[in-house]
PDB file of C-alpha atoms and ligand atoms in Angstrom:
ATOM      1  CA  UNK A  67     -11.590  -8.904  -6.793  1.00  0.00           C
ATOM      2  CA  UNK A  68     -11.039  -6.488  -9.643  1.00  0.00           C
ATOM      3  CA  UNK A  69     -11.948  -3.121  -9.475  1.00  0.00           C
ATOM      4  CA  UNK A  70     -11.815  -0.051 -11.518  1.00  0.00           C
ATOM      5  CA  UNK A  71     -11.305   3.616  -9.412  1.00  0.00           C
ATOM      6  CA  UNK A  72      -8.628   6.069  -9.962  1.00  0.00           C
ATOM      7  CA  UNK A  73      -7.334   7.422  -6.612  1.00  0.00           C
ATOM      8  CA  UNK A  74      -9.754  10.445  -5.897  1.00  0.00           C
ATOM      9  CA  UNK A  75     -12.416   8.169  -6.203  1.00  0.00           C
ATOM     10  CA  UNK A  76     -10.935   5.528  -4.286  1.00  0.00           C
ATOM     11  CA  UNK A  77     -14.508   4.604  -2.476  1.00  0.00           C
ATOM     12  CA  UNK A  78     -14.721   4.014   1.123  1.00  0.00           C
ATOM     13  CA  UNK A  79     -15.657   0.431   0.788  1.00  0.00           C
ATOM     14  CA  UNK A  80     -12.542  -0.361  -1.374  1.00  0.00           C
ATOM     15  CA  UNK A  81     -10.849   0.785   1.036  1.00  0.00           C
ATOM     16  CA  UNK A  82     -12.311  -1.162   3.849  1.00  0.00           C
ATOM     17  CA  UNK A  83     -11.635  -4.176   2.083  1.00  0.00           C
ATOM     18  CA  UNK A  84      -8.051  -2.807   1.768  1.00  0.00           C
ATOM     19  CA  UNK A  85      -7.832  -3.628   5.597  1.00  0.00           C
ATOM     20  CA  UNK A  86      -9.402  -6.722   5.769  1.00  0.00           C
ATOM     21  CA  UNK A  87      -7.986  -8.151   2.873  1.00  0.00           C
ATOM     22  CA  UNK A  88      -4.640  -7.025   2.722  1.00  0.00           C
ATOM     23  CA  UNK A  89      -4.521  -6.280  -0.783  1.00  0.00           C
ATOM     24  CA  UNK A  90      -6.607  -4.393  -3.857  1.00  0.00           C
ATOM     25  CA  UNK A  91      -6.319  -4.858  -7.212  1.00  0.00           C
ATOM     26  CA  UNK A  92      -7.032  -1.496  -9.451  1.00  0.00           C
ATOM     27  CA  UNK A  93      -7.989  -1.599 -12.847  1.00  0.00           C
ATOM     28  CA  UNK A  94      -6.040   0.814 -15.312  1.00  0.00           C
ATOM     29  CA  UNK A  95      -4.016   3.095 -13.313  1.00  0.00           C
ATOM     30  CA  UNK A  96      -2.106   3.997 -16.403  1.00  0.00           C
ATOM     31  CA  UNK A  97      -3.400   5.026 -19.686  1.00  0.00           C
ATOM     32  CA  UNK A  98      -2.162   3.079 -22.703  1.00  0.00           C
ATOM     33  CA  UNK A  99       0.399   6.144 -23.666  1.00  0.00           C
ATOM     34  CA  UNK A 100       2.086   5.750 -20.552  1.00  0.00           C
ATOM     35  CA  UNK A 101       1.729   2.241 -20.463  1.00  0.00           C
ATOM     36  CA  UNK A 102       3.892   1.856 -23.898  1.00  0.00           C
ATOM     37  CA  UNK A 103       6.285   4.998 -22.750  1.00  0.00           C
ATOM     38  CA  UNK A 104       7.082   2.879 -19.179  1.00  0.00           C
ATOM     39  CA  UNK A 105       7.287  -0.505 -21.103  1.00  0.00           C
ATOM     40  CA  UNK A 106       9.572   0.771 -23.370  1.00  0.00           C
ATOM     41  CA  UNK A 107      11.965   1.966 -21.038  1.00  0.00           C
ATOM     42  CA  UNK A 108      11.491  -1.175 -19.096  1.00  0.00           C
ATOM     43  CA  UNK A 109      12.563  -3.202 -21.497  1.00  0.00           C
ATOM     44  CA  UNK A 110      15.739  -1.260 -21.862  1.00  0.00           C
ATOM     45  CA  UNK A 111      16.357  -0.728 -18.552  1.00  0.00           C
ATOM     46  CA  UNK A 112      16.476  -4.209 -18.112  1.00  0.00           C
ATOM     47  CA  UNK A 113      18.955  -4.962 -20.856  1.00  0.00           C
ATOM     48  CA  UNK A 114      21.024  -2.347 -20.155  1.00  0.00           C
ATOM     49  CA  UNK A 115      21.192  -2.259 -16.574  1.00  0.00           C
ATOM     50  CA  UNK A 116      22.637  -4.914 -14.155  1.00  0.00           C
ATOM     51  CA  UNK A 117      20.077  -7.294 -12.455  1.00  0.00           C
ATOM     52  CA  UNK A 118      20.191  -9.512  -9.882  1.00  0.00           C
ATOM     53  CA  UNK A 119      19.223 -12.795  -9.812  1.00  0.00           C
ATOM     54  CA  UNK A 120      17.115 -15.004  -7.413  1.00  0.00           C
ATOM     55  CA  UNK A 121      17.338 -18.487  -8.068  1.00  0.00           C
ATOM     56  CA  UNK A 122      15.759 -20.799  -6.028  1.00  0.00           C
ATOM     57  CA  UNK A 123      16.065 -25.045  -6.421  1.00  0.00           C
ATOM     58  CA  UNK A 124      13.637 -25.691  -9.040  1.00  0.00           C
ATOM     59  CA  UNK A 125      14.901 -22.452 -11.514  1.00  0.00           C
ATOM     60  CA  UNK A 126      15.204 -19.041 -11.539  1.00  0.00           C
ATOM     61  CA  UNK A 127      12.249 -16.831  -9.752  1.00  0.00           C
ATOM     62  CA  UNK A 128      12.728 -13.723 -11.544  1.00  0.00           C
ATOM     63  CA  UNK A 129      16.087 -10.823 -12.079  1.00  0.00           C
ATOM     64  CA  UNK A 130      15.385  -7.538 -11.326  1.00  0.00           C
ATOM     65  CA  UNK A 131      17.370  -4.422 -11.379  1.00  0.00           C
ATOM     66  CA  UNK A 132      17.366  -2.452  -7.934  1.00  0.00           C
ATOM     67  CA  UNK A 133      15.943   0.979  -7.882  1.00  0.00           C
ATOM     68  CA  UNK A 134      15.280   1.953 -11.291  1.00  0.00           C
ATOM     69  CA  UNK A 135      14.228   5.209 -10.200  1.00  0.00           C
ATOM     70  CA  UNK A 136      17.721   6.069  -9.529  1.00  0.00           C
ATOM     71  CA  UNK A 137      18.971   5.716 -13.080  1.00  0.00           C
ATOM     72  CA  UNK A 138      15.802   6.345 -15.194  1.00  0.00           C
ATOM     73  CA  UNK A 139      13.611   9.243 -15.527  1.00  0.00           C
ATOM     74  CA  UNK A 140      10.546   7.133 -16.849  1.00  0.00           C
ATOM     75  CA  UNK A 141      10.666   4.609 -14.128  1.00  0.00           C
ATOM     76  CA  UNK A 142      11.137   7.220 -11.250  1.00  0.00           C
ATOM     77  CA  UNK A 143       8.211   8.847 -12.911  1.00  0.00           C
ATOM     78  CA  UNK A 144       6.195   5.507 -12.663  1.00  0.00           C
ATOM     79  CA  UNK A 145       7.063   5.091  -8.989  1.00  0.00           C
ATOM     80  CA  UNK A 146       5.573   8.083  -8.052  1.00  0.00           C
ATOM     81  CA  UNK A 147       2.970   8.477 -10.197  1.00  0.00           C
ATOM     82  CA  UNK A 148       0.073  10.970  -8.919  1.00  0.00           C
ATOM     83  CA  UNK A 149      -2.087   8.315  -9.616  1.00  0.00           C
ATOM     84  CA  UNK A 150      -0.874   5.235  -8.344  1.00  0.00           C
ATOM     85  CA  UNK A 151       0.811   7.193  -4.724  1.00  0.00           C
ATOM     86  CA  UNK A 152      -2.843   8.533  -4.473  1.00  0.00           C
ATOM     87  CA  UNK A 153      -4.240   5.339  -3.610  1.00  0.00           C
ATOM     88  CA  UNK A 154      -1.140   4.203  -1.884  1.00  0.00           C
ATOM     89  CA  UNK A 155      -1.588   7.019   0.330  1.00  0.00           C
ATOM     90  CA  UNK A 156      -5.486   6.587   0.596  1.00  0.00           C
ATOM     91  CA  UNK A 157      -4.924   3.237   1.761  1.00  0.00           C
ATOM     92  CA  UNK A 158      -2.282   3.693   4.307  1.00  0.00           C
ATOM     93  CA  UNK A 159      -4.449   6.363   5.669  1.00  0.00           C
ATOM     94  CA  UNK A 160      -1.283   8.855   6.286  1.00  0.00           C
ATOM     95  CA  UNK A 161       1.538  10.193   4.031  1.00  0.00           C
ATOM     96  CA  UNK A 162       4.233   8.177   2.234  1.00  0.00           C
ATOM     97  CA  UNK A 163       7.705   8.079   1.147  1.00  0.00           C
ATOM     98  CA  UNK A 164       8.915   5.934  -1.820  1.00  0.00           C
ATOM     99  CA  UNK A 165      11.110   3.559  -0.029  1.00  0.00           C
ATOM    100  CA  UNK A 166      12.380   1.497  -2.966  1.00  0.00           C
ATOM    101  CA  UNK A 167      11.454   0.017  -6.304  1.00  0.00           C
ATOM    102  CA  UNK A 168      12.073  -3.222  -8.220  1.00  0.00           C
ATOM    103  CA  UNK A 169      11.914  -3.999 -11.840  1.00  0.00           C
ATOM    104  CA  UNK A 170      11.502  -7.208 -11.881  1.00  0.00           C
ATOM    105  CA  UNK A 171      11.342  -9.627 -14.847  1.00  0.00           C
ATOM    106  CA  UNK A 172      10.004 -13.258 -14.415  1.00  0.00           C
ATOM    107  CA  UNK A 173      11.641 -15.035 -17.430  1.00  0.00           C
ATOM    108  CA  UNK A 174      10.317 -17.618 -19.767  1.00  0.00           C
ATOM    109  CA  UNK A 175       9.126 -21.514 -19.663  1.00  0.00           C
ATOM    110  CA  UNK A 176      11.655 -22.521 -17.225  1.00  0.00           C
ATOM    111  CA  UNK A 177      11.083 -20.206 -14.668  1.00  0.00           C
ATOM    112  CA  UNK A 178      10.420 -20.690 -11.176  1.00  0.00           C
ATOM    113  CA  UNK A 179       7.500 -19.596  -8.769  1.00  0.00           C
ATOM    114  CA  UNK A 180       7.756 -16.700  -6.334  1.00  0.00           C
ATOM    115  CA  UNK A 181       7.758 -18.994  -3.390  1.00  0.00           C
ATOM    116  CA  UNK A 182       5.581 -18.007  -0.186  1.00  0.00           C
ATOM    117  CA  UNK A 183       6.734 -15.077   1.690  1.00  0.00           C
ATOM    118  CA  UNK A 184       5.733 -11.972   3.864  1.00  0.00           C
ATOM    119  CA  UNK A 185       8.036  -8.709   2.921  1.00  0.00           C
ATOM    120  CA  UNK A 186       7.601  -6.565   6.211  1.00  0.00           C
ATOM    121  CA  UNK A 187      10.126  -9.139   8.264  1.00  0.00           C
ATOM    122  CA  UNK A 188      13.254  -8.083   5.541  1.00  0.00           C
ATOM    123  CA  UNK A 189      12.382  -3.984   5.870  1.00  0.00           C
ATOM    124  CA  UNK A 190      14.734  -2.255   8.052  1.00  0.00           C
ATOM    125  CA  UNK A 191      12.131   0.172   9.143  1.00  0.00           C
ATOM    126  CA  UNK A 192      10.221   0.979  12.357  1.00  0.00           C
ATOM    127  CA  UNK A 193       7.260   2.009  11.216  1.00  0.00           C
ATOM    128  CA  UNK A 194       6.802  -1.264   9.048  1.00  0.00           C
ATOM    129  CA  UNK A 195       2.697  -1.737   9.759  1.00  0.00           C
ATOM    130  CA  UNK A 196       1.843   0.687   6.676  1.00  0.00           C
ATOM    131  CA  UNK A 197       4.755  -0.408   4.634  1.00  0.00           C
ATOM    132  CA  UNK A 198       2.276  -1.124   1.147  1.00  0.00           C
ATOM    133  CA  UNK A 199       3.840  -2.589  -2.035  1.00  0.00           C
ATOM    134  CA  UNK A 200       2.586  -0.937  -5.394  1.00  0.00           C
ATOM    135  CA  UNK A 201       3.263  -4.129  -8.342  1.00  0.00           C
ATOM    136  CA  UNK A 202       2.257  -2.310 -11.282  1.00  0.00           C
ATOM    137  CA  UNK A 203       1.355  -4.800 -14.296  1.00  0.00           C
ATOM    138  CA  UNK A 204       3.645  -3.375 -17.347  1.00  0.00           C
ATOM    139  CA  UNK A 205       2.617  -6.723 -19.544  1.00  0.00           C
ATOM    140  CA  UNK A 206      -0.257  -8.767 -19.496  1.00  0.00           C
ATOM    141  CA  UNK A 207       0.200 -11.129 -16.710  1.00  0.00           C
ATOM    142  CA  UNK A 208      -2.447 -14.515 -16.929  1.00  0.00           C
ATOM    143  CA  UNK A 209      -2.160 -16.989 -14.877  1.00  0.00           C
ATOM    144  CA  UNK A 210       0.520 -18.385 -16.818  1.00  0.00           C
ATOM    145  CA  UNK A 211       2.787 -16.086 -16.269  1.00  0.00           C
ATOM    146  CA  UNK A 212       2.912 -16.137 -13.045  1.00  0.00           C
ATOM    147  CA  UNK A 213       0.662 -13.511 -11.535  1.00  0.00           C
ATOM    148  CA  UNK A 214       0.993 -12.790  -7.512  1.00  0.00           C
ATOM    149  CA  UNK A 215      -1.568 -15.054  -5.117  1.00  0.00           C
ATOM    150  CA  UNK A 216      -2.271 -13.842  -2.020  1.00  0.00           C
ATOM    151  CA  UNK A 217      -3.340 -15.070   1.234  1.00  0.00           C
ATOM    152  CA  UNK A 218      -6.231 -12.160   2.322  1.00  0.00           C
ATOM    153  CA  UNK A 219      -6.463 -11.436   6.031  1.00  0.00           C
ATOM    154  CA  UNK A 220      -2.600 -13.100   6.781  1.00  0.00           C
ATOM    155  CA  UNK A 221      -1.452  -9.384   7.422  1.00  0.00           C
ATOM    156  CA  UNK A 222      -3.530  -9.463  10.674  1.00  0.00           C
ATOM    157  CA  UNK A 223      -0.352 -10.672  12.942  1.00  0.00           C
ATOM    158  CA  UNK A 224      -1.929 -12.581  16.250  1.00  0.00           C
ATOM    159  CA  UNK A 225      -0.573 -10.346  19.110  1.00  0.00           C
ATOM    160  CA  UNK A 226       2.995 -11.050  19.721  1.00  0.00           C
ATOM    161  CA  UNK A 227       3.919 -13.282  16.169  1.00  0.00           C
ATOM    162  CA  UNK A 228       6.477 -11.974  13.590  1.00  0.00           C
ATOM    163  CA  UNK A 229       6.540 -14.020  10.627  1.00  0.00           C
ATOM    164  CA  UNK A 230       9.415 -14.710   9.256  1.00  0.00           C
ATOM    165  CA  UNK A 231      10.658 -13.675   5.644  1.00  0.00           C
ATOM    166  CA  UNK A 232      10.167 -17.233   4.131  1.00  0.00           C
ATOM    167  CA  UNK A 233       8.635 -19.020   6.342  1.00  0.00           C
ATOM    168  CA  UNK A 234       5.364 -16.851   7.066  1.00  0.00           C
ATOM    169  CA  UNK A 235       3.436 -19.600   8.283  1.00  0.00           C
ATOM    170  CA  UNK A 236       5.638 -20.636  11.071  1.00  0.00           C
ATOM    171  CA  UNK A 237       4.159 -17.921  13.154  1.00  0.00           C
ATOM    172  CA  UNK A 238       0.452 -18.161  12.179  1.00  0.00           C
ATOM    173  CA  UNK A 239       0.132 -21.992  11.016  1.00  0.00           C
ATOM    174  CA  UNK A 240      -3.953 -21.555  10.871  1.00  0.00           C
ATOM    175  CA  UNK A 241      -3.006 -19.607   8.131  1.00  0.00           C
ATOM    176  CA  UNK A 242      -1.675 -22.575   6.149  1.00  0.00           C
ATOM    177  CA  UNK A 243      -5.497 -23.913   5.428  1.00  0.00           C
ATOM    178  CA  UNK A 244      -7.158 -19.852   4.727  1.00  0.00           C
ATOM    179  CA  UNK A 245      -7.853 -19.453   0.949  1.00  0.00           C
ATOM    180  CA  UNK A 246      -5.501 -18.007  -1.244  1.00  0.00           C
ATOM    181  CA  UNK A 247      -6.555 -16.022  -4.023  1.00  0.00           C
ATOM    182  CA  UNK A 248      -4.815 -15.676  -7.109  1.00  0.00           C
ATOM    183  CA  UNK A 249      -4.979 -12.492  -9.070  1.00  0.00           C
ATOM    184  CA  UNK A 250      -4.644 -12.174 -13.409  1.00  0.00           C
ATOM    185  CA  UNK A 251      -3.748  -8.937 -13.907  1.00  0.00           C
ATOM    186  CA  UNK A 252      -3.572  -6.345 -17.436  1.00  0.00           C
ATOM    187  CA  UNK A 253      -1.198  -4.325 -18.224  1.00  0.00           C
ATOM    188  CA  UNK A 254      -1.578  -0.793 -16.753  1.00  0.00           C
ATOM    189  CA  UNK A 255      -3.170  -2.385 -13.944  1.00  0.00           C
ATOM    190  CA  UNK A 256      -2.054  -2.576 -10.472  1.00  0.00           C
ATOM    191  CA  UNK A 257      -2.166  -4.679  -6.788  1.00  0.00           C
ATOM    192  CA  UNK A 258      -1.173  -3.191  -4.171  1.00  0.00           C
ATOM    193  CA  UNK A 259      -0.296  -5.149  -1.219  1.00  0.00           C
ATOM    194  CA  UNK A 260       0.660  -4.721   2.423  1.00  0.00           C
ATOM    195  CA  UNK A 261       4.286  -5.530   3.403  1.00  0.00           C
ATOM    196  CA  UNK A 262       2.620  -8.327   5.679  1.00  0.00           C
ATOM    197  CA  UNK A 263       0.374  -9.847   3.941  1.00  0.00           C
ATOM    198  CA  UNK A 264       1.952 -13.796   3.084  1.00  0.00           C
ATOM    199  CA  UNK A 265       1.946 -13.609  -0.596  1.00  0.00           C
ATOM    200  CA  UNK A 266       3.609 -15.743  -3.690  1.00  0.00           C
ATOM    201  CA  UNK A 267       3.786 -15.601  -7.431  1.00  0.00           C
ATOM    202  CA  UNK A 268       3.581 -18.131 -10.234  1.00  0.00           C
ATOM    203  CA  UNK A 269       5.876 -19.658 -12.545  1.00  0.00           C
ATOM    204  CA  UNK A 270       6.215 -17.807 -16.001  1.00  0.00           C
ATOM    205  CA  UNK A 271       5.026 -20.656 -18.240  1.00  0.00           C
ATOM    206  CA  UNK A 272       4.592 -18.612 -21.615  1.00  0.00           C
ATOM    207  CA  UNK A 273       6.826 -17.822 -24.276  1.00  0.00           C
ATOM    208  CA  UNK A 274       7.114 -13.971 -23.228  1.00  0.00           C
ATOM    209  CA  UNK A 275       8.690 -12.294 -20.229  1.00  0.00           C
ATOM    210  CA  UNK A 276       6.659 -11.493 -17.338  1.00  0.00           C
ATOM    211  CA  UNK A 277       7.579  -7.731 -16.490  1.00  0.00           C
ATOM    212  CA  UNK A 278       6.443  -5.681 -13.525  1.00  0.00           C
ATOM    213  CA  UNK A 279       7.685  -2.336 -11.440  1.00  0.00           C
ATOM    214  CA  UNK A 280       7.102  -3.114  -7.425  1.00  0.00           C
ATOM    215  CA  UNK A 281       7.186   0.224  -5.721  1.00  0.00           C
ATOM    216  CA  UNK A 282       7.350  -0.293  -2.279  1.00  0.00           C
ATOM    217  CA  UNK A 283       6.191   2.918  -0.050  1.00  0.00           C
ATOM    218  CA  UNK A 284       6.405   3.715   4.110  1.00  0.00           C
ATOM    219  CA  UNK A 285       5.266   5.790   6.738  1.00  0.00           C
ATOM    220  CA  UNK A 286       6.534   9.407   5.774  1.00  0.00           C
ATOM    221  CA  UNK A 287       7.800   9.369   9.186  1.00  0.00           C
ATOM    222  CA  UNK A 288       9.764   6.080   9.413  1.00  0.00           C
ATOM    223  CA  UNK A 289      13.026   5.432  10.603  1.00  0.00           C
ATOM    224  CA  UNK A 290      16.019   3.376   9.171  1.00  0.00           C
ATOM    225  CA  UNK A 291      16.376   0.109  11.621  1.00  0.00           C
ATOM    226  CA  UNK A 292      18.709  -2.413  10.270  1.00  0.00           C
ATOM    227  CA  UNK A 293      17.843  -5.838  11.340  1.00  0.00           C
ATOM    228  CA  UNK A 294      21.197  -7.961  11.836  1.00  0.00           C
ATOM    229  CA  UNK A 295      21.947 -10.450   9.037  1.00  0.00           C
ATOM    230  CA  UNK A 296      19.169  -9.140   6.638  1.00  0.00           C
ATOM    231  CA  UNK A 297      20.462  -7.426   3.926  1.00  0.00           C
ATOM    232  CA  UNK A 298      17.958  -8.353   1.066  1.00  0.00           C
ATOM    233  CA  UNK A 299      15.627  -5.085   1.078  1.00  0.00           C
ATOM    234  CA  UNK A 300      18.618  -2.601   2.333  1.00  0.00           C
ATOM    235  CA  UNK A 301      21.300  -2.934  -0.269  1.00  0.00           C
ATOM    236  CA  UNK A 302      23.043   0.514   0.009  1.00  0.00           C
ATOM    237  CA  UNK A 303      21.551   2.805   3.263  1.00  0.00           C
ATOM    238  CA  UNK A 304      22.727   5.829   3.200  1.00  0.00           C
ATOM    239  CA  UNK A 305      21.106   7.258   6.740  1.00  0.00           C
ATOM    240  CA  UNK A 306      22.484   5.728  10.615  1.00  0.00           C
ATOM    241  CA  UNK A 307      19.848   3.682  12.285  1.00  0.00           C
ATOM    242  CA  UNK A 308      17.659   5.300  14.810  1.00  0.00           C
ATOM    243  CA  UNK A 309      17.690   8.363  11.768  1.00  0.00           C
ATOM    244  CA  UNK A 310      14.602   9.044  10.047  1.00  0.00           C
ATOM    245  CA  UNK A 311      14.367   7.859   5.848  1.00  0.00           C
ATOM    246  CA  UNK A 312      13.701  11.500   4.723  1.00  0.00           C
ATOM    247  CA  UNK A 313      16.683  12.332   2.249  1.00  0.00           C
ATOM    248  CA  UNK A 314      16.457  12.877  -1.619  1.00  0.00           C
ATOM    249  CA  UNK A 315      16.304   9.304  -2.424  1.00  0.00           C
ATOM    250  CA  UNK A 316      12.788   8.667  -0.166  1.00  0.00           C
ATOM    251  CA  UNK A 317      11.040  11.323  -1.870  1.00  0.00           C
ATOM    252  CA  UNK A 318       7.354  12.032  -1.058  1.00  0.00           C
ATOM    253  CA  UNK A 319       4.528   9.617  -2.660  1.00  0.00           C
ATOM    254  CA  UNK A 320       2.858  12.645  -3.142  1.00  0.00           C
ATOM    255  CA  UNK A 321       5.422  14.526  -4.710  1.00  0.00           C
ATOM    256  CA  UNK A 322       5.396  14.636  -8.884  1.00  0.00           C
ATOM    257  CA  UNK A 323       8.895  15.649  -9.008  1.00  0.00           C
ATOM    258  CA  UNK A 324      10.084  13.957  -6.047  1.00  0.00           C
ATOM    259  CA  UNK A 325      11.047  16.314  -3.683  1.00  0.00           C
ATOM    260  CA  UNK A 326      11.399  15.720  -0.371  1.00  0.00           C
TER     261      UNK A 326
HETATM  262  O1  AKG B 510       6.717 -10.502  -8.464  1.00  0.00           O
HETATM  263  C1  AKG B 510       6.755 -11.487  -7.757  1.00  0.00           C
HETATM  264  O2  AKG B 510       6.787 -12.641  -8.203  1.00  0.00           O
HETATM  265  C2  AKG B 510       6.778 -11.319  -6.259  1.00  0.00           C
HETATM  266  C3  AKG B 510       6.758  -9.877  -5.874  1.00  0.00           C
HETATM  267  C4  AKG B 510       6.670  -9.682  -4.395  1.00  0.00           C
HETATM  268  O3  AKG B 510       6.721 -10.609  -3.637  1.00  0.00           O
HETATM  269  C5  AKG B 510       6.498  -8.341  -3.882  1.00  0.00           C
HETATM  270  O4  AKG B 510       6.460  -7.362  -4.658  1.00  0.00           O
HETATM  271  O5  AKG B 510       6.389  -8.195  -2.649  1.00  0.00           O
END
């Protein structure tokens, strides 16, 4: 369901249905000047930087480039915005690093859907039950362009079940026949989803890129644990496992400047 509530206001009951659901969808967390600022240096950021590609049978899902933050003062500005980290934080209940973002862009007719997945399996992080995904709309994103559908209640693990990456509903295969709710979203608006919840995305059927930043934030106190053969969400770690994710480059959510 769409709401509208910047991050102060956050109301208990959205909240609440945070944790049952899974997921939230917020209404407007950027105004339209930042909306055309961040677009803008979307756009070029994705021209000018390298991207990487999944392609799956039927096409290409989407190319993103890793960690815009790193190279681009806009885009680490949009994934920690006050705004958007305030409601990240509000829902995970505790504070938050930034753990990575993704600007991804879901091409044109011809593209393929986000198949059905569950992210917390691929983080190489301990403290993984909080891990929330921020997937801030930076175009309008219908239907038709292959907005994100999500599965509400799926990040409720039964006791003792880890799905796995892309196959969420080997673990929980009730889950196969719960409703799944797909989610149009505007620009400037965001969903914000936890890293269990079994989730997909569209195919881009329209004649204009589908473009998104997915900010992915963790427990402030997590700690880097590699999982053998899983490389997909921990391209370049910089920290030994068993060490806590609290250098320069997992700054505070909170944190306008980023500091640690
Ligand atoms: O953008 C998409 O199509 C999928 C994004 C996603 O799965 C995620 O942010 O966790």
């Amino acid at each position: 369901m769409t709401e509208t509530a910047p991050a102060q206001l956050l109301p208990d009951d959205l909240v609440a249905r945070y944790h049952r659901d899974g997921y939230l969808h917020v209404r407007n967390v950027l105004d339209p000047a930042e909306l055309t600022e961040f677009l803008a240096d979307a756009r070029a950021q994705l021209d000018r930087q390298r991207t990487v590609a999944w392609d799956a049978e039927d096409g290409n899902v989407m190319d993103w480039v890793v960690e815009p933050e790193r190279v681009s003062e806009p885009m680490r500005r949009l994934a920690l915005h006050p705004g958007i980290t305030g409601i990240a934080e509000r829902l995970a209940g505790r504070p938050l690093r930034l753990y990575k973002s993704e600007l991804l862009r879901k091409g044109t007719s011809g593209s393929a859907p986000t198949p059905l997945h569950t992210d917390d399996p691929a983080f190489p992080l301990d403290a993984a039950p909080v891990t929330l995904t921020a997937w801030v709309a930076l175009v309008d994103v219908p239907v038709e362009r292959g907005c994100m559908t999500f599965v509400p209640g799926s990040h409720q693990w039964p006791e003792g079940t880890v799905p796995q990456f892309e196959d969420p509903f080997a673990a929980a295969p009730e889950a196969r026949w719960w409703p799944q709710v797909t989610v149009p979203i505007r620009a400037g608006d965001c969903t914000f989803h936890s890293s269990r919840l079994i989730h997909r995305a569209g195919a881009n059927t329209t004649d204009s890129a589908r473009i998104s930043l997915a900010t992915v934030y963790m427990d402030a106190a997590a700690i880097y644990r590699p999982i053998p053969g899983m490389t997909y969400y921990d391209p370049v770690p910089d920290r030994e496992p068993g060490q806590p994710l609290d250098s320069d480059r997992y700054p505070r959510a909170g944190s306008a400047d980023g500091a640690g």
